[in-house]
PDB file of C-alpha atoms (C1' of nucleotides) in Angstrom:
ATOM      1  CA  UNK A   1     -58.486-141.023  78.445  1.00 89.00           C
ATOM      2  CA  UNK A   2     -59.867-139.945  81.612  1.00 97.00           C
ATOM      3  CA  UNK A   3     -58.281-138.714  84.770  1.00 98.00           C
ATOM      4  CA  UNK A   4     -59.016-140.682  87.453  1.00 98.00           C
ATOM      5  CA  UNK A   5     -62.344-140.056  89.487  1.00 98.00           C
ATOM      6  CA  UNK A   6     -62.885-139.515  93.415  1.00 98.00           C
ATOM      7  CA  UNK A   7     -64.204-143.260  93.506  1.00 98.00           C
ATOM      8  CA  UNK A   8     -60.759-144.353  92.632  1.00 98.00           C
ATOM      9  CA  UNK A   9     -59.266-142.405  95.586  1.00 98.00           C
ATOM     10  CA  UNK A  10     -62.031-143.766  97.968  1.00 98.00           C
ATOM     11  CA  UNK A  11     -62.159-146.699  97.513  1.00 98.00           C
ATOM     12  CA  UNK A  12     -58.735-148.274  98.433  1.00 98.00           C
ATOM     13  CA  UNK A  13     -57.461-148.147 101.952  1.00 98.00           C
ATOM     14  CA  UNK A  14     -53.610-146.090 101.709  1.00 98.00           C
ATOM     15  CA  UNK A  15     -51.799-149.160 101.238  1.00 98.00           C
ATOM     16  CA  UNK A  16     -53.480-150.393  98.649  1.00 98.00           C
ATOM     17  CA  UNK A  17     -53.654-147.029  96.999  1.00 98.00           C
ATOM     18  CA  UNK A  18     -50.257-146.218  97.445  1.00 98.00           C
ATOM     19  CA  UNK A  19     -49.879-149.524  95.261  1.00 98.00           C
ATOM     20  CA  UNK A  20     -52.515-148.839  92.493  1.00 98.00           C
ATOM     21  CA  UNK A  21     -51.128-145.382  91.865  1.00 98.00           C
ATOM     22  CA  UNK A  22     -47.971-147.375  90.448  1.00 98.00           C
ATOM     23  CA  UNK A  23     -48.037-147.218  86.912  1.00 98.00           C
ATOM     24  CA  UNK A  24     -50.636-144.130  86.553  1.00 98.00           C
ATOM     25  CA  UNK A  25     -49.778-141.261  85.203  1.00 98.00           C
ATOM     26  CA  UNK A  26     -49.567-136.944  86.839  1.00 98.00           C
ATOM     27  CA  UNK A  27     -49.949-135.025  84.678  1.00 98.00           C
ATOM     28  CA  UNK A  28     -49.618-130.813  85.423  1.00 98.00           C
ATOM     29  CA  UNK A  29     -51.105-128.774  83.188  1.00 98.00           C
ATOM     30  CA  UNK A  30     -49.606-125.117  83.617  1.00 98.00           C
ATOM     31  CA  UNK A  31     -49.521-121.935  81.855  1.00 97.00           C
ATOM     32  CA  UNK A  32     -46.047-122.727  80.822  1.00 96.00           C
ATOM     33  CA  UNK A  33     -46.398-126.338  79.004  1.00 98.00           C
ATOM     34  CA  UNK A  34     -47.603-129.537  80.183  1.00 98.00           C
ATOM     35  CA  UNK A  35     -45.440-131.951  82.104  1.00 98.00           C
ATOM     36  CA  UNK A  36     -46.043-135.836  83.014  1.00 98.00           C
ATOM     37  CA  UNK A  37     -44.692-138.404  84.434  1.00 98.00           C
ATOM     38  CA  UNK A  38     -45.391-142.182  85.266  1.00 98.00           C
ATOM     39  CA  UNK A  39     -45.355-143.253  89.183  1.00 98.00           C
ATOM     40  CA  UNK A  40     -42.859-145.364  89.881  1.00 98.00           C
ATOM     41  CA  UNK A  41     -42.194-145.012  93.446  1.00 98.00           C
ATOM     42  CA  UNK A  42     -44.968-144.266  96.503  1.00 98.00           C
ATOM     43  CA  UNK A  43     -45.272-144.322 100.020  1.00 98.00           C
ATOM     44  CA  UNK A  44     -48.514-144.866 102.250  1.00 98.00           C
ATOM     45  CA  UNK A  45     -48.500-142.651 105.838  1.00 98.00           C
ATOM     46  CA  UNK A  46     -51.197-143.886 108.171  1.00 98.00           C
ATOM     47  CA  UNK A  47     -52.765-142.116 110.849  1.00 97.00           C
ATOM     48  CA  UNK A  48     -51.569-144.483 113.320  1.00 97.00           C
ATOM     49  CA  UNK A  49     -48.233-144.115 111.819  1.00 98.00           C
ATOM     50  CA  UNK A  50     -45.169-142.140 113.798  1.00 97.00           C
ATOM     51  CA  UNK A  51     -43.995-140.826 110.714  1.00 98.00           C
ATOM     52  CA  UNK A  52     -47.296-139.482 109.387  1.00 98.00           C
ATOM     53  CA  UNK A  53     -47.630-135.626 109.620  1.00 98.00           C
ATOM     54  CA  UNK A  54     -50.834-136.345 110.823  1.00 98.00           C
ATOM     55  CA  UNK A  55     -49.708-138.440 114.134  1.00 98.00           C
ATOM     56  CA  UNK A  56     -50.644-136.347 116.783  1.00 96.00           C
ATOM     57  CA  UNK A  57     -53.274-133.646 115.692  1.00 96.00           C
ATOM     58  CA  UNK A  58     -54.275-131.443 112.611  1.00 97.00           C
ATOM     59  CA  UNK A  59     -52.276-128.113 112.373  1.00 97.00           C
ATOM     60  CA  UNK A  60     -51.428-125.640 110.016  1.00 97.00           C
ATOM     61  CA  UNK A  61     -49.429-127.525 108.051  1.00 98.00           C
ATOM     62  CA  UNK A  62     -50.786-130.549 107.929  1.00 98.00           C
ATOM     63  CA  UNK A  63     -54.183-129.478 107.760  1.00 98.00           C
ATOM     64  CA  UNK A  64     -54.857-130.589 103.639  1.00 98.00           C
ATOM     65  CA  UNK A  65     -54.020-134.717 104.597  1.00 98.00           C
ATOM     66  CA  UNK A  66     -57.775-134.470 106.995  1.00 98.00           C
ATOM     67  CA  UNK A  67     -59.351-133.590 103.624  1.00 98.00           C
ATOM     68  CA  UNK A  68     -61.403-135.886 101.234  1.00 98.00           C
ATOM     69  CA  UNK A  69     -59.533-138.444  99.290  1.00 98.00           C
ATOM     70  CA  UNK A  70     -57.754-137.128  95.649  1.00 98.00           C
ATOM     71  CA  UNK A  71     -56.586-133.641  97.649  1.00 98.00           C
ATOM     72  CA  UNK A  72     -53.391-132.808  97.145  1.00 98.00           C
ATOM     73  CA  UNK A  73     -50.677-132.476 100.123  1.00 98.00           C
ATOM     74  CA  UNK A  74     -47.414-130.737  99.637  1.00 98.00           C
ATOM     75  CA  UNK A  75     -45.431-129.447 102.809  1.00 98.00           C
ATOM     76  CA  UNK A  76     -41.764-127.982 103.064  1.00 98.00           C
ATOM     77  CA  UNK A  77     -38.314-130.267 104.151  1.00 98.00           C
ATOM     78  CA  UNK A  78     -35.047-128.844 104.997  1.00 97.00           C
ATOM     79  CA  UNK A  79     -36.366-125.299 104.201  1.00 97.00           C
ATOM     80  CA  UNK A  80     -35.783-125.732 100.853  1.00 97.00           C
ATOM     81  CA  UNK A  81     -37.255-128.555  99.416  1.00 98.00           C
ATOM     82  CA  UNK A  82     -41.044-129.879  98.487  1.00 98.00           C
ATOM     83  CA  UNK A  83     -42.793-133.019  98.487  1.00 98.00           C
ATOM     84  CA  UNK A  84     -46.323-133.770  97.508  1.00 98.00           C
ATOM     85  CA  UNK A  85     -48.650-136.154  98.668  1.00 98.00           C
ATOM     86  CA  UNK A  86     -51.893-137.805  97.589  1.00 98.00           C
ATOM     87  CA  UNK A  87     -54.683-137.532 100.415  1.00 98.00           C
ATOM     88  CA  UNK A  88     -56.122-140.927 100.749  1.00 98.00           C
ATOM     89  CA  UNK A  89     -58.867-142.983 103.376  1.00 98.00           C
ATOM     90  CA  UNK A  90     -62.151-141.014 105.302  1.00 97.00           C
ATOM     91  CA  UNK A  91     -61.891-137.480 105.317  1.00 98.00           C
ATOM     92  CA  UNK A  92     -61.189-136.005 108.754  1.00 98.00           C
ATOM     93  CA  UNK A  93     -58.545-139.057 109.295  1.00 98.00           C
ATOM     94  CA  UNK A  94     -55.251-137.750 108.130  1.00 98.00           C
ATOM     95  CA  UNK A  95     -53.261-140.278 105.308  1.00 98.00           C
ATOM     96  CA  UNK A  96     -51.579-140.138 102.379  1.00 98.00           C
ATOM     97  CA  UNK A  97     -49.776-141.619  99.494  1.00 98.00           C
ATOM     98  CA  UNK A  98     -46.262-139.682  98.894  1.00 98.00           C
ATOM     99  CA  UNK A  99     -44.735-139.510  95.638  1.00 98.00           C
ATOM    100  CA  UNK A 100     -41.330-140.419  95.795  1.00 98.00           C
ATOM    101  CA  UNK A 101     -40.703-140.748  91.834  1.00 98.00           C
ATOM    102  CA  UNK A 102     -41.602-140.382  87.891  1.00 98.00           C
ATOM    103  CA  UNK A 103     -40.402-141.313  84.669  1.00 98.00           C
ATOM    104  CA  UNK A 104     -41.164-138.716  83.053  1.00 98.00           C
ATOM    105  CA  UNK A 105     -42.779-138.913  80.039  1.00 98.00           C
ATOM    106  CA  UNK A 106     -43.873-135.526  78.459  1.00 98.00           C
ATOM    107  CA  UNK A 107     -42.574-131.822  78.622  1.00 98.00           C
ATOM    108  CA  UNK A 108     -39.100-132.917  79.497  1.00 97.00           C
ATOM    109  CA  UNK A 109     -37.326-129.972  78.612  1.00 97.00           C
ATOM    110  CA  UNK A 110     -39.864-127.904  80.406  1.00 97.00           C
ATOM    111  CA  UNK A 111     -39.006-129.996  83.402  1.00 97.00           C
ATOM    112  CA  UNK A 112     -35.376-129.998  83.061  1.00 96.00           C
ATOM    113  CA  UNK A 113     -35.877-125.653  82.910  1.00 96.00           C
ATOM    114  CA  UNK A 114     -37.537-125.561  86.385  1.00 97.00           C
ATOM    115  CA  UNK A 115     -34.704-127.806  87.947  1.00 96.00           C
ATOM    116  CA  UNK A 116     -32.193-125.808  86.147  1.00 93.00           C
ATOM    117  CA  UNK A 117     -33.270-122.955  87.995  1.00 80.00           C
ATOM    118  CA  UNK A 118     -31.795-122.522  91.246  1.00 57.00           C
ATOM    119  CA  UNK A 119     -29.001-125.080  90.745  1.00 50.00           C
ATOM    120  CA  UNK A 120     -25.361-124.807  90.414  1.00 40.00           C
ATOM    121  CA  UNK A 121     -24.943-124.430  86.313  1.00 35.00           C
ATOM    122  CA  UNK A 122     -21.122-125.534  86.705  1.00 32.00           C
ATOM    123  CA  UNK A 123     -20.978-128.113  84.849  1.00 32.00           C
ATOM    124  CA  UNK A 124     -23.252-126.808  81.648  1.00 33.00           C
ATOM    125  CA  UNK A 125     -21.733-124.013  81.508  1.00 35.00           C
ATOM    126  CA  UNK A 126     -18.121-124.654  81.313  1.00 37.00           C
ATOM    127  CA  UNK A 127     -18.062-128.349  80.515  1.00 41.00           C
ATOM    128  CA  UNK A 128     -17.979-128.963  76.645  1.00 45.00           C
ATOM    129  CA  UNK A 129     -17.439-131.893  74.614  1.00 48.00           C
ATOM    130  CA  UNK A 130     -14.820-132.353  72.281  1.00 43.00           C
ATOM    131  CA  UNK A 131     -17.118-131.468  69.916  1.00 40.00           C
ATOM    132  CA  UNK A 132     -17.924-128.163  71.561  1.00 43.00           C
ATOM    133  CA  UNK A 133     -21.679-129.579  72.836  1.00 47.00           C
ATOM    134  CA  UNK A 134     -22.257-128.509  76.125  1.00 48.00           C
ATOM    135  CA  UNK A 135     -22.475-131.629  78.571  1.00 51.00           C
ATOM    136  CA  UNK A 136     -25.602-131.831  80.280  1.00 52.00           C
ATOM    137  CA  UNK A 137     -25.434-131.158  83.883  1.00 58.00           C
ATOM    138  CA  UNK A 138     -26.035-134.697  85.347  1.00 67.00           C
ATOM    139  CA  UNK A 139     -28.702-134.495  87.863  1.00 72.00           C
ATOM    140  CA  UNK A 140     -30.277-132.633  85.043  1.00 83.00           C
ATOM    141  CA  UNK A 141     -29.939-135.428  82.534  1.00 91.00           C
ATOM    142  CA  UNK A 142     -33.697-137.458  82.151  1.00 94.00           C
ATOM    143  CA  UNK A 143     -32.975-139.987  84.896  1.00 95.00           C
ATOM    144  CA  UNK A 144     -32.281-137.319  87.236  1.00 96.00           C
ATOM    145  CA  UNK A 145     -35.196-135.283  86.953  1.00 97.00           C
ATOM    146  CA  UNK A 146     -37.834-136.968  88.814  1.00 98.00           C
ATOM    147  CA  UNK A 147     -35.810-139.443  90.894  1.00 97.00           C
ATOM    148  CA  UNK A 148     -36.574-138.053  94.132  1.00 98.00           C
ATOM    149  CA  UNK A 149     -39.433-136.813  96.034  1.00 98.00           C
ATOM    150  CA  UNK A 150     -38.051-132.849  96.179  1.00 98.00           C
ATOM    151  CA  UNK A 151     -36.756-132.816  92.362  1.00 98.00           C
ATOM    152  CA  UNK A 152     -40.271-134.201  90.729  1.00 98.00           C
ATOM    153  CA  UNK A 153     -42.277-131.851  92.704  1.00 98.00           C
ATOM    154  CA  UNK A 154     -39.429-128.733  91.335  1.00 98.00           C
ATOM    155  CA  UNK A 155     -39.737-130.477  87.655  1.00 98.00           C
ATOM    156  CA  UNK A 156     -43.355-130.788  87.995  1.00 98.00           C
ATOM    157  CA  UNK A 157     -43.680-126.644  88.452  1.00 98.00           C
ATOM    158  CA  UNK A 158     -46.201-128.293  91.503  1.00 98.00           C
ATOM    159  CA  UNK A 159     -45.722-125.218  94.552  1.00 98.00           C
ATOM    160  CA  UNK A 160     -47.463-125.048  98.159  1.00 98.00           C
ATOM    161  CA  UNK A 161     -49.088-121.837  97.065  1.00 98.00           C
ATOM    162  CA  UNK A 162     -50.842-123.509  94.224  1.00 98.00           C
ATOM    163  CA  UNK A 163     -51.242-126.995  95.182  1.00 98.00           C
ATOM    164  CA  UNK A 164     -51.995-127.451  98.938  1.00 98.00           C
ATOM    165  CA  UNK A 165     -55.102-128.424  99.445  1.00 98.00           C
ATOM    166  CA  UNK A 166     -56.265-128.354  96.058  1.00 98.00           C
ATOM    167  CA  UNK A 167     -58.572-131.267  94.132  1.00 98.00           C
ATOM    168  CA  UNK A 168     -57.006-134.011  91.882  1.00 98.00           C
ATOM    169  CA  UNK A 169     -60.519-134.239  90.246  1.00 98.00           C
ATOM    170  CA  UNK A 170     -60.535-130.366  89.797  1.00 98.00           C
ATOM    171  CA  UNK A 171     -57.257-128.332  89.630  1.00 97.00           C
ATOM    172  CA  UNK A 172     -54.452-128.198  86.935  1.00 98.00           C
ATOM    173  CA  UNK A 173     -52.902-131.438  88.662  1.00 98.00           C
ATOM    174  CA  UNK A 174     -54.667-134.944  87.252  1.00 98.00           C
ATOM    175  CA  UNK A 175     -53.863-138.345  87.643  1.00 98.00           C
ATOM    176  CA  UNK A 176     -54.774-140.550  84.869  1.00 98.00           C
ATOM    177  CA  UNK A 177     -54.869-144.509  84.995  1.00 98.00           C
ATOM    178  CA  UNK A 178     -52.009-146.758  85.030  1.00 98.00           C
ATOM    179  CA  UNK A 179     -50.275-147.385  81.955  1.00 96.00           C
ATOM    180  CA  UNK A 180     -48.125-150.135  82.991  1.00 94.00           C
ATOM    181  CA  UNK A 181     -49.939-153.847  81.976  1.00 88.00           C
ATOM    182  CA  UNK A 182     -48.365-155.965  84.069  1.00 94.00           C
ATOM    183  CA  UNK A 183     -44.879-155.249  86.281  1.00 97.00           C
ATOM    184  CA  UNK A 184     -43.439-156.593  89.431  1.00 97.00           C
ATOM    185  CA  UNK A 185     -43.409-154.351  92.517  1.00 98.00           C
ATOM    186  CA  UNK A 186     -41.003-154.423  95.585  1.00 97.00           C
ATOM    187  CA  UNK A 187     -42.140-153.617  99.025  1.00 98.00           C
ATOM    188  CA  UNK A 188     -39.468-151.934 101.417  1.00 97.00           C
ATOM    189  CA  UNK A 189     -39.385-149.967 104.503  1.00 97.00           C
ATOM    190  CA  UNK A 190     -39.499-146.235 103.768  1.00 97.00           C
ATOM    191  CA  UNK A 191     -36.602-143.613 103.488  1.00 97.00           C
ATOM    192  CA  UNK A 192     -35.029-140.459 104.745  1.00 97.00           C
ATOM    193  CA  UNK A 193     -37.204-141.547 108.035  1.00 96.00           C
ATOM    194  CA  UNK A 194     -36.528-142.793 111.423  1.00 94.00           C
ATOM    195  CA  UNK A 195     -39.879-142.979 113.522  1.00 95.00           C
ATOM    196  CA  UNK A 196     -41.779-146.052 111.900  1.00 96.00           C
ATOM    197  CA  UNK A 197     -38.522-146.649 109.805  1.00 95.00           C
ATOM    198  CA  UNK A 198     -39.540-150.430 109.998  1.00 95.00           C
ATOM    199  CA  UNK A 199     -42.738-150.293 108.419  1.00 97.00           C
ATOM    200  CA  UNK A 200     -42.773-151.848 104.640  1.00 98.00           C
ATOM    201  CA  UNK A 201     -44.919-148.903 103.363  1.00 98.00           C
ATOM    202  CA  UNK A 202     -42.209-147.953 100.336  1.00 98.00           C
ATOM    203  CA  UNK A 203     -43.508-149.328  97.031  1.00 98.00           C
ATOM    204  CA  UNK A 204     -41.684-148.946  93.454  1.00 98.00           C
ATOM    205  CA  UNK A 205     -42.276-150.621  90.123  1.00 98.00           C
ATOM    206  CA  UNK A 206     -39.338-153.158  89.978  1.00 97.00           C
ATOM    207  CA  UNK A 207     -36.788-152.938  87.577  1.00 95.00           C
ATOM    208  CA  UNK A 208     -37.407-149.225  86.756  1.00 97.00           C
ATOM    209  CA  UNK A 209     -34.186-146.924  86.119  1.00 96.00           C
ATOM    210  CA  UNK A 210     -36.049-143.749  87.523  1.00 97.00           C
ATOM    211  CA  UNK A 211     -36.493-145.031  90.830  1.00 97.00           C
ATOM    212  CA  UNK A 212     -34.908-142.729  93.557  1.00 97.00           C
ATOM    213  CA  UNK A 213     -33.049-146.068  94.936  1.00 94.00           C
ATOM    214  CA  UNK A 214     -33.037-149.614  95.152  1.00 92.00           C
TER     215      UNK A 214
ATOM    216  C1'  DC B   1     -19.785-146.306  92.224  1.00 90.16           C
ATOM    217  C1'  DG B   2     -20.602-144.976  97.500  1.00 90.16           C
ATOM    218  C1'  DC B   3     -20.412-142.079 101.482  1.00 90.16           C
ATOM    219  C1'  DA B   4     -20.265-137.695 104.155  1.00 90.16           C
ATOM    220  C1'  DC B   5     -21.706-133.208 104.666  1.00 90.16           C
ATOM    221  C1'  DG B   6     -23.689-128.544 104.480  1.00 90.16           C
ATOM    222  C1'  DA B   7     -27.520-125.693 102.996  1.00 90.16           C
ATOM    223  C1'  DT B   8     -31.672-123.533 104.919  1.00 90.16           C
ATOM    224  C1'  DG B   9     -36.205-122.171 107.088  1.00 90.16           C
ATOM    225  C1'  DC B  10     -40.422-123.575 108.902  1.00 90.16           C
ATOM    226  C1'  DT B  11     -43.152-126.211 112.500  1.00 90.16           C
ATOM    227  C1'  DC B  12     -43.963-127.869 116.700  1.00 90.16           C
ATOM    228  C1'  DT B  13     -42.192-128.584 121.537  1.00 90.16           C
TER     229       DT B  13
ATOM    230  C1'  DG C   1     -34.200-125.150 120.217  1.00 90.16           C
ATOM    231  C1'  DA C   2     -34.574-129.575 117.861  1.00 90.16           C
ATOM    232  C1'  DG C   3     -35.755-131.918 114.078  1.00 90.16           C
ATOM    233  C1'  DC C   4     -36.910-132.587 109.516  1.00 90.16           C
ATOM    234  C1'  DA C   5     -40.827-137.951 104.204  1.00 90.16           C
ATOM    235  C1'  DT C   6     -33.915-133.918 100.583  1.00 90.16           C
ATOM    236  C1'  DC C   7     -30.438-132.645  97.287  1.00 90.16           C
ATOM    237  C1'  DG C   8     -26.090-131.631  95.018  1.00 90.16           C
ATOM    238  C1'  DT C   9     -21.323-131.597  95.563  1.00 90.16           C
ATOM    239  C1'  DG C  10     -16.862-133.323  96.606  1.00 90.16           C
ATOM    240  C1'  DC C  11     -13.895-136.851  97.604  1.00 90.16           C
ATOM    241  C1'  DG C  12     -12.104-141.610  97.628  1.00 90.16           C
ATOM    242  C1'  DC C  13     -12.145-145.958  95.317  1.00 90.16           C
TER     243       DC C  13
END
DNA sequence: CGCACGATGCTCT
DNA sequence: GAGCATCGTGCGC
């Protein structure tokens, strides 16, 4: 199977991309193992959008969503946290898709490592079972891992040093075509927003348990 | 289950 | 100085 190709990228306005990229499949390639995960959750911000980075004018930070289409965008929230992005429409115009959540579907314990890291071991450590089996931390149980914009791109080993501003079509990071035949999808405003917080620009594959919310 | 809240640091005003 | 495309925890039900 192929990764997807630049003509993919180009050829959808960020709507409609934000929609195809349902079903498909990132896949990151590192030194460490290979993760991947189906996208199950997007959502498109426009250039003419308030809650686009891009709004007002290209800066530092926002600099990677004016590139071609298939460059990746990841930025820092609540100076902790990452999200990643996948620049879409004419370069020099500043959109993109955000990934809001995977199922993920290969290197799972790899994944569930990286968001071990960092967080609060409490539970895994001192909670057993009767049996003496340690009980699995909950947000570090499957559904948990890549429910959330923040936690896939931690799972995912994707960082801003890496990954900003890098190729799709070139880099470690690939997206390879939908695997999903046929599902319903739900259109709803987006979240964790409140410029353009009535826009319908959230899209998830309906039905699926690894969606950050209904 | 749902809701409230604090963490934490960078970017732009 | 304000605001932020979030997350995990703790508490109440």
């Amino acid at each position: 199977m192929q990764p997807l190709t630049l003509d993919f990228y180009q050829k959808y306005d960020t709507l409609t991309l934000a929609q195809r990229l349902l079903g498909c499949t990132l896949v990151h390639q590192s030194p460490y193992g290979i993760t991947a995960g189906i996208i199950v959750e997007t959502e498109a911000y426009l250039t003419d959008d308030p809650a686009c980075h891009a709004y007002r004018k290209k800066t530092k930070r926002n600099a990677a969503m004016f590139g071609p289409a298939g460059t990746v965008y990841v930025y820092q929230i609540y100076g902790m946290h990452y999200c990643v992005n996948i620049v879409s429409g004419e370069e020099g115009v500043g959109e993109a898709v955000l990934i809001r959540a995977l199922e993920p579907t290969e290197g799972i314990e790899l994944m569930e490592e990286r968001r071990r890291n960092g967080v609060s071991r409490v539970s895994s450590v001192e909670c057993r079972m009767s049996n003496g089996e340690p009980v699995r931390h909950s947000a570090l149980s499957p559904r948990h891992l890549c429910n959330g914009p923040a936690k896939l791109v931690k799972a995912m080993g994707i960082s801003i040093e890496e990954h900003n501003g890098s190729s799709l079509l070139t880099g470690n990071l690939k997206i390879y075509p939908s695997v999903l035949k046929e599902f319903e999808m739900v259109t709803t405003t987006r979240i964790g927003i409140t410029q353009g917080a009535d826009l319908p620009y959230r899209f998830y594959v309906t039905g699926n348990r690894f969606v950050s919310r209904k």
